[in-house]
One Martini backbone bead per residue (centre of mass of N, CA, C, O) as a GRO file, in nm:
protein
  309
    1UNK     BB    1   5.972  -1.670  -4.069
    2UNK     BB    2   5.685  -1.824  -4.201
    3UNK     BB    3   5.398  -1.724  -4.359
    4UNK     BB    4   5.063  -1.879  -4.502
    5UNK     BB    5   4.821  -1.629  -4.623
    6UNK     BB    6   4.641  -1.846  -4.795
    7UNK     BB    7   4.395  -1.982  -5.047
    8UNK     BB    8   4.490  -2.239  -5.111
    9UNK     BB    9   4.700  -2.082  -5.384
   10UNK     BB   10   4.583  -1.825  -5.308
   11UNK     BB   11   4.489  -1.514  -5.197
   12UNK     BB   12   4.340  -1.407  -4.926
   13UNK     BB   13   4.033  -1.261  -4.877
   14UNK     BB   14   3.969  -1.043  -4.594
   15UNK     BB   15   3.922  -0.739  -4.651
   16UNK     BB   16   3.825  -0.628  -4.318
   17UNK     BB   17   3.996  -0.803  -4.166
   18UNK     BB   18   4.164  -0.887  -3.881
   19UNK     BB   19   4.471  -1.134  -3.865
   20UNK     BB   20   4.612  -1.339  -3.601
   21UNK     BB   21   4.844  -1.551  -3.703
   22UNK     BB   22   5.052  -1.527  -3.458
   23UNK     BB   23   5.304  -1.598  -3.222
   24UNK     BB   24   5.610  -1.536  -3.051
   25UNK     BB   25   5.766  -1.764  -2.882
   26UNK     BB   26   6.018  -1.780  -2.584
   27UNK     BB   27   6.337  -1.983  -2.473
   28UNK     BB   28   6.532  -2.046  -2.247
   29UNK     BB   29   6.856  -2.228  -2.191
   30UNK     BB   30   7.012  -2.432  -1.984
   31UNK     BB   31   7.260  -2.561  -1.795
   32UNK     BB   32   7.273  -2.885  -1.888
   33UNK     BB   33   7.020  -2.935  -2.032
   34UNK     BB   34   6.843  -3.149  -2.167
   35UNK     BB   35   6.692  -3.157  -2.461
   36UNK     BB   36   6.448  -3.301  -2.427
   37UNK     BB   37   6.320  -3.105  -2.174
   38UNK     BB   38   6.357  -2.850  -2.344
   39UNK     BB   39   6.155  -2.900  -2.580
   40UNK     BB   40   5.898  -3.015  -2.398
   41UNK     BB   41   5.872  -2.704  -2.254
   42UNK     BB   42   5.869  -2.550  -2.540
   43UNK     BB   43   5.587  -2.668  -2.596
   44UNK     BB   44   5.409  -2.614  -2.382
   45UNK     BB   45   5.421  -2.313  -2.417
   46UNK     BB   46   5.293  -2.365  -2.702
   47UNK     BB   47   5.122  -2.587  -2.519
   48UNK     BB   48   4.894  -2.570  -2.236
   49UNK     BB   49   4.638  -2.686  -2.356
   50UNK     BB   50   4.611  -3.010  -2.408
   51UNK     BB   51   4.457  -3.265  -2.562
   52UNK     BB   52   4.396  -3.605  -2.359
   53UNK     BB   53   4.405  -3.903  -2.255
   54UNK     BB   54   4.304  -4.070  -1.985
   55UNK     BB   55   4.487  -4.313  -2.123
   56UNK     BB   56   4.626  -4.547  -2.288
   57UNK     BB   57   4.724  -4.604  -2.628
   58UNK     BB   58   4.634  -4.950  -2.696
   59UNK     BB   59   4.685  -5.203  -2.948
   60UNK     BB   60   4.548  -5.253  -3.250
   61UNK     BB   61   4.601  -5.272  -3.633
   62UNK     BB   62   4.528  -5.423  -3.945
   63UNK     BB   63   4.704  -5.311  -4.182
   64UNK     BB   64   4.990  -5.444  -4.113
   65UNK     BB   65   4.892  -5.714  -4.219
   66UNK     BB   66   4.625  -5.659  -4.396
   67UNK     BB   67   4.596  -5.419  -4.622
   68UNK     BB   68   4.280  -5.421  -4.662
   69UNK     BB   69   4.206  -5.763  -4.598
   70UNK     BB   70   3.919  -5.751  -4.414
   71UNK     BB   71   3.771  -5.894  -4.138
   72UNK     BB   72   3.544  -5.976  -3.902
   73UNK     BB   73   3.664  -6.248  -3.807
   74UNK     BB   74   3.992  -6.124  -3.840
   75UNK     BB   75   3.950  -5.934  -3.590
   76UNK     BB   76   3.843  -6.127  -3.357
   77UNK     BB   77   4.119  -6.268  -3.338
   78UNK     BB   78   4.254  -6.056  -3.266
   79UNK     BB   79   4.132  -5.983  -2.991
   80UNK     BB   80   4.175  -6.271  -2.882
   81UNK     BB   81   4.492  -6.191  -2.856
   82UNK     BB   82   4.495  -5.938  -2.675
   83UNK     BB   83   4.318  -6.075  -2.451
   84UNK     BB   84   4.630  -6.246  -2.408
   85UNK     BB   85   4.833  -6.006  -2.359
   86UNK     BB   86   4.694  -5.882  -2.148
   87UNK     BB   87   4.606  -5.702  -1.875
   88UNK     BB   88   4.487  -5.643  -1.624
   89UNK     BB   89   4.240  -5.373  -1.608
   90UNK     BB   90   4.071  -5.101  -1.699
   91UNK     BB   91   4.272  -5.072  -1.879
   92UNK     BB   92   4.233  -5.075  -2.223
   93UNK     BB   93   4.228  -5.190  -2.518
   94UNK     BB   94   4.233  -5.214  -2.886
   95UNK     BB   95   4.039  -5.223  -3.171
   96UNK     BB   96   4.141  -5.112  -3.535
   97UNK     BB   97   3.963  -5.031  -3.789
   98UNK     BB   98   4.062  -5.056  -4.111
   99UNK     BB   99   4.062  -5.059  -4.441
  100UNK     BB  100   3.768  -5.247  -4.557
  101UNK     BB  101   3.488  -5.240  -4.402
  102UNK     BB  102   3.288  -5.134  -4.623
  103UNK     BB  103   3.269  -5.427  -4.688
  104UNK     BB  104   2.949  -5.621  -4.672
  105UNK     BB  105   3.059  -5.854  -4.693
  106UNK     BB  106   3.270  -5.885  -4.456
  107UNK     BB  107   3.099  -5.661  -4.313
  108UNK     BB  108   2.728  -5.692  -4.181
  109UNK     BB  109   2.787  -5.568  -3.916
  110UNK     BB  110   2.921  -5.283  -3.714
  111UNK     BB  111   2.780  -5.278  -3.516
  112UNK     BB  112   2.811  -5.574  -3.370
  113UNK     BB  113   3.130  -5.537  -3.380
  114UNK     BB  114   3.159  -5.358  -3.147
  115UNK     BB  115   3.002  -5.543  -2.929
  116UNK     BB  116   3.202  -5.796  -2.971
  117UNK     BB  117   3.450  -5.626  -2.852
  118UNK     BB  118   3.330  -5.551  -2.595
  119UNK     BB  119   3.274  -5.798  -2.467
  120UNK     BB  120   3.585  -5.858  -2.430
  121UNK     BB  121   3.721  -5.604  -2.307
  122UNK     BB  122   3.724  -5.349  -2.552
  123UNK     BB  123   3.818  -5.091  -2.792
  124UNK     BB  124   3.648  -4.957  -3.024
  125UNK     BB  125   3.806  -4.884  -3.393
  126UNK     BB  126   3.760  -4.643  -3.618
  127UNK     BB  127   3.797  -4.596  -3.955
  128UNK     BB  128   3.801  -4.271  -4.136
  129UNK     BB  129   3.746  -4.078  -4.442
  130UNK     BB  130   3.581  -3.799  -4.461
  131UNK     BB  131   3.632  -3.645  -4.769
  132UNK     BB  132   3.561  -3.836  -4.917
  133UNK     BB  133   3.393  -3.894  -5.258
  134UNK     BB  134   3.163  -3.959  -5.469
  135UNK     BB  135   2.996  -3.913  -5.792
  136UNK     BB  136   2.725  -3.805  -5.687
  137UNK     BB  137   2.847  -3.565  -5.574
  138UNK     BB  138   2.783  -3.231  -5.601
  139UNK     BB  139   3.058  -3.016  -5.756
  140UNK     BB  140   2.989  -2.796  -5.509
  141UNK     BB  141   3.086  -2.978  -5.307
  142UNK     BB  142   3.392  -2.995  -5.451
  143UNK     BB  143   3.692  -2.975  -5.493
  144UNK     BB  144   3.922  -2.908  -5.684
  145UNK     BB  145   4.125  -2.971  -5.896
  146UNK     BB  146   4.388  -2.798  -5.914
  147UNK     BB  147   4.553  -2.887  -5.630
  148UNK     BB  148   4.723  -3.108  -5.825
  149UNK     BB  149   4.744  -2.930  -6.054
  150UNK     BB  150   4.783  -2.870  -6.383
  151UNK     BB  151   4.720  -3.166  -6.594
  152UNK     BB  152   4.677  -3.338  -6.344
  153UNK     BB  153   4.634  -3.743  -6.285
  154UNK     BB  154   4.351  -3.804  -6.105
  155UNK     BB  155   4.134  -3.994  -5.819
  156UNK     BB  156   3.987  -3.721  -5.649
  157UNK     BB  157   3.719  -3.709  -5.438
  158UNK     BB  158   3.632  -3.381  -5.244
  159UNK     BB  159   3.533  -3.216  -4.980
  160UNK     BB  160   3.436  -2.899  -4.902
  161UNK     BB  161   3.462  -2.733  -4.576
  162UNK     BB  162   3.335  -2.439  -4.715
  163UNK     BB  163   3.081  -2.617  -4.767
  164UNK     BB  164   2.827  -2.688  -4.585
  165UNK     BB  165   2.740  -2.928  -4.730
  166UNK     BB  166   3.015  -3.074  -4.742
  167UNK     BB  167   3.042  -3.102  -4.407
  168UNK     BB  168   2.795  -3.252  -4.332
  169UNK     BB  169   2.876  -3.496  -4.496
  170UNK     BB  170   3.117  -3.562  -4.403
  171UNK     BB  171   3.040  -3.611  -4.077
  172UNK     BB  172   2.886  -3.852  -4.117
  173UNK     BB  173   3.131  -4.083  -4.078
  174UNK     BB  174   3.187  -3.987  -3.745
  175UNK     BB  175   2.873  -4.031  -3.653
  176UNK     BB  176   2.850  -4.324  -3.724
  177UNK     BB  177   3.062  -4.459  -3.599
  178UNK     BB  178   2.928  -4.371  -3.313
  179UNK     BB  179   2.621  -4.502  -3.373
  180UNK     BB  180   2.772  -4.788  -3.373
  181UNK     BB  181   3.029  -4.794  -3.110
  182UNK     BB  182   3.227  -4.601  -3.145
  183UNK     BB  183   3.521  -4.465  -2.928
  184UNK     BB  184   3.759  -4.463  -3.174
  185UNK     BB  185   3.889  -4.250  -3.399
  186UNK     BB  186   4.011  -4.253  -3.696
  187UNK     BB  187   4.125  -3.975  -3.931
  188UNK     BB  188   4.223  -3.970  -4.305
  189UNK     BB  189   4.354  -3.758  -4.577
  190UNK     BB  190   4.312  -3.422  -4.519
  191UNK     BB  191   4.538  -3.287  -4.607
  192UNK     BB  192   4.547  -3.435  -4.902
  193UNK     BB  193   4.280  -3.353  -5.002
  194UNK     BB  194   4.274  -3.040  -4.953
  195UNK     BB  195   4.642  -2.989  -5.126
  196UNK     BB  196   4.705  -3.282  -5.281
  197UNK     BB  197   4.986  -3.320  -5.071
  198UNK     BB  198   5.215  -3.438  -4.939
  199UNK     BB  199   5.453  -3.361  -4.738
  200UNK     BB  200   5.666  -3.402  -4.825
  201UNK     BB  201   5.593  -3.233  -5.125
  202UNK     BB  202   5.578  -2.937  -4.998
  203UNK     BB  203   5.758  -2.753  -4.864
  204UNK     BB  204   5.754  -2.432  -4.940
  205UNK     BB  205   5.455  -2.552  -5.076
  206UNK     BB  206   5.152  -2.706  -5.004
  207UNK     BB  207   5.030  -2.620  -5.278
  208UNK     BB  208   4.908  -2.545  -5.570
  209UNK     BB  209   4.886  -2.257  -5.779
  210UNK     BB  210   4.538  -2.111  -5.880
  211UNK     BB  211   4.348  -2.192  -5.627
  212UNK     BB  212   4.025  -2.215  -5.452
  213UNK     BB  213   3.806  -2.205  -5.240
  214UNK     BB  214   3.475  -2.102  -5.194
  215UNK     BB  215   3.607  -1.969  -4.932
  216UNK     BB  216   3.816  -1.679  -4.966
  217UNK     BB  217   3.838  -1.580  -4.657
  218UNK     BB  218   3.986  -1.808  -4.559
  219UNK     BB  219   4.276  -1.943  -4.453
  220UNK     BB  220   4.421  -2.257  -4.427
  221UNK     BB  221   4.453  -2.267  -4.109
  222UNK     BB  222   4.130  -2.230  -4.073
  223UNK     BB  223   4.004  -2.456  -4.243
  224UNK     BB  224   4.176  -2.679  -4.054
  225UNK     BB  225   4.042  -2.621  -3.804
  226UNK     BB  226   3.764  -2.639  -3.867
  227UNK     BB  227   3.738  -2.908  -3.932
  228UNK     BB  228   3.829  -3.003  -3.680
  229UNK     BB  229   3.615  -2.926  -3.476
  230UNK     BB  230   3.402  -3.100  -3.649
  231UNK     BB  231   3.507  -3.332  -3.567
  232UNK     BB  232   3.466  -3.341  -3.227
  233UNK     BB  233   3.161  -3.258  -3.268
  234UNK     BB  234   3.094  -3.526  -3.363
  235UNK     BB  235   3.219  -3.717  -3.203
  236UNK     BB  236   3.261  -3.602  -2.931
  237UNK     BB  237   3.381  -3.636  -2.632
  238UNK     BB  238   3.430  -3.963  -2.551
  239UNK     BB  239   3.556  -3.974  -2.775
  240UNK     BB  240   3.869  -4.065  -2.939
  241UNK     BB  241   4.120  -3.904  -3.135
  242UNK     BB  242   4.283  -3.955  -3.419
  243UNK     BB  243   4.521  -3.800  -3.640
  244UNK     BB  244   4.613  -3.835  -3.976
  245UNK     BB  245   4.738  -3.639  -4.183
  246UNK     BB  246   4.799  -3.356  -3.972
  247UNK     BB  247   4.838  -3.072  -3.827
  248UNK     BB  248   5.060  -3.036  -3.554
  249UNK     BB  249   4.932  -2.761  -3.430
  250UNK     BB  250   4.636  -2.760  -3.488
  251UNK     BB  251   4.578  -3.028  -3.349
  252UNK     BB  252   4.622  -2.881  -3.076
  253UNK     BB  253   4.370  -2.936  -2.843
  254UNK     BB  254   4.156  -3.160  -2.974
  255UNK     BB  255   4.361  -3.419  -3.030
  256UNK     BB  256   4.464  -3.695  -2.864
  257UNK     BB  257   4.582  -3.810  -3.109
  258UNK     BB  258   4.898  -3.798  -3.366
  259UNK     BB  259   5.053  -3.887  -3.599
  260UNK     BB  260   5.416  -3.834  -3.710
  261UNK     BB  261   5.426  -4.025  -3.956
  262UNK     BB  262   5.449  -4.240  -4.176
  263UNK     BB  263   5.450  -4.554  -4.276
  264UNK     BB  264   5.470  -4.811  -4.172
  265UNK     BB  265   5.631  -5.168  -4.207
  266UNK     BB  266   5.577  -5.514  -4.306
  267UNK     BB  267   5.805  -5.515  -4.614
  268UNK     BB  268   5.973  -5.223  -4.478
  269UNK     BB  269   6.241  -5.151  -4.251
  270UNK     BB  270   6.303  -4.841  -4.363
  271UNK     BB  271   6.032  -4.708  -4.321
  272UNK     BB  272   6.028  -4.798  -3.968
  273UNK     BB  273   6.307  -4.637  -3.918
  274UNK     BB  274   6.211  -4.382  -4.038
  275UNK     BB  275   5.874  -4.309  -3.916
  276UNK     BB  276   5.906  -4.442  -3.646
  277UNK     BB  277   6.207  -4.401  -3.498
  278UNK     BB  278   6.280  -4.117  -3.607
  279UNK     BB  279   5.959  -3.979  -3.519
  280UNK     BB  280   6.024  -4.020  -3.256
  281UNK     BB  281   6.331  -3.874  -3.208
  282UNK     BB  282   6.192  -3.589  -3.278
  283UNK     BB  283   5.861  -3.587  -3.188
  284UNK     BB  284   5.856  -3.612  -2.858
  285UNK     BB  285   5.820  -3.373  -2.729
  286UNK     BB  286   5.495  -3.376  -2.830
  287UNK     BB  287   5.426  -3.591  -2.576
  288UNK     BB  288   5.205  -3.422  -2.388
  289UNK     BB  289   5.168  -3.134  -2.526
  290UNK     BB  290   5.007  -3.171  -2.754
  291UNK     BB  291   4.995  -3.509  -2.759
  292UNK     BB  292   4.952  -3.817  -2.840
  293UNK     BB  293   5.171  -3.991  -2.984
  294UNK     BB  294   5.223  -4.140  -3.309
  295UNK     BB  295   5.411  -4.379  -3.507
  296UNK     BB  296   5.243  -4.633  -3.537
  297UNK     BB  297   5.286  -4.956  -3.618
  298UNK     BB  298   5.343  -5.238  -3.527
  299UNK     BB  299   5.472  -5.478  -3.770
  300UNK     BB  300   5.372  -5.791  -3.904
  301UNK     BB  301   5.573  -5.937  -4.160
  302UNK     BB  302   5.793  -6.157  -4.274
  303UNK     BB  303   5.985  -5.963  -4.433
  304UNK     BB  304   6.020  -5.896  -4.182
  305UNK     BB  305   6.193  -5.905  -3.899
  306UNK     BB  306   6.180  -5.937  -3.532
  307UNK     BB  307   6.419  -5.821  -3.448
  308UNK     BB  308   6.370  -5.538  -3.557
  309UNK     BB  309   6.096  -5.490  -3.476
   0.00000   0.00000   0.00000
């Protein structure tokens, strides 16, 4: 058991507060028992009452074709599309628009667009990238360069969410959002924001050591509960999250649905074997225990095969 309490990449102070870190929950397996079952139990226990979407979660979501070169026009033929493929009845599909609709030239009213989504008898969902930060915010209130390195070279400002100015700035992404008529909020990059690097090359040590939150006093899993507790104060219970690139762990029992693996593609489809059927393969067992696991989009574009996908 490796329990990591830092805070940033240096030792959280603590002070005088005396810190619950684990649990440590064990299962014994019955003899015969399937694995998949096993398992299945066994996240059940370490998490008793998750927080589940009330209905299937299905529709589309625009990356995985558009690439981020999307309209408004080209979003509503798309449901157009999917309310011919649907079912009828009360369960509906989703209709989420992902990264480029920022552009007010292809997208000129976001309420609008999810009004004519919900015409169709479909739901509303909108991508937000909370923590992504512009250049005029000022600097106290966004995270070190320092947590992707020393003297490594990036773009990236993000707002700190142990400064309250910094926490209340982000969250206004996902009520505008929810202000706007989306009722399915996909929030992305808070991890990679948060400690500088993706999962995969974390390993050992989350994030580079030297550097540390502007509140040096609660450890990097209590920032990041804090952190997701807020992304669903701000989007409201009605809301459904799915959470991208989140910590399964601590966001389990927060957010209704979240990624389980990296991207699939529409480009590659060793991508798509490896972290779409692969993160299957590995983390069914957290499927509505932890959460409604997403392996990500079944992806449509020429280069894969129809076959494969």
């Amino acid at each position: 058991l490796s329990i990591d309490l830092r805070n940033g990449g240096e030792a959280a102070d603590l002070g005088k507060r005396e810190l619950h870190a684990c649990t440590v929950v064990t299962r014994m397996g019955r003899s015969g028992e399937e694995i998949g079952h096993a398992g299945q139990q066994f996240c059940r226990q370490m998490c008793p009452d998750p927080r589940l979407p009330a209905h299937a979660l299905f529709g589309v979501n625009d990356w995985n074709y558009a690439y981020g070169r999307n309209t408004a026009e080209g979003i509503l033929r798309g449901a157009d599309l999917i309310v011919s493929l649907s079912p009828v009845g009360n369960v509906r599909p989703h209709v989420v628009i992902d990264d480029g609709w920022q552009d007010a030239s292809r997208f000129p009213s976001m309420s609008r667009l999810a009004e004519q989504i919900r015409s169709r008898q479909l739901r509303p969902g909108l991508w937000v990238r909370p923590l992504r930060a512009e250049a005029t915010i000022p600097e106290s209130w966004l995270l070190p360069d320092d947590r992707f390195g020393r003297g490594s070279s990036h773009n990236n400002l993000a707002f700190d969410p142990t400064v309250p100015e910094g926490m209340a700035e982000a969250m206004k992404a996902v009520r505008t959002a929810v202000q706007w008529g989306y009722e399915f909020i996909k929030h992305d990059f808070t991890t990679y924001e948060l400690f500088g690097r993706w999962g995969s090359d974390m390993h050992d040590q989350i994030t580079a050591p030297g550097w540390h939150f502007h509140d040096s006093s609660r450890t990097n899993a209590e920032i990041v509960t804090d952190l997701y507790r807020a992304i669903r104060l701000a989007a409201g219970d009605r809301t459904t999250i799915l959470g991208c690139n989140t910590v399964g762990h601590l966001a389990a029992g927060i957010f209704e649905s979240q990624r389980i693996g990296d991207d699939t593609s529409g480009r590659e489809w060793e991508r798509t074997r490896r972290f779409g059927v692969n993160s299957l393969a590995h983390r069914m067992s957290q499927h509505r225990t932890f959460s409604h696991v997403d392996p990500d989009c079944v992806a449509i574009k020429s280069p894969v095969g129809w076959k494969e996908t």
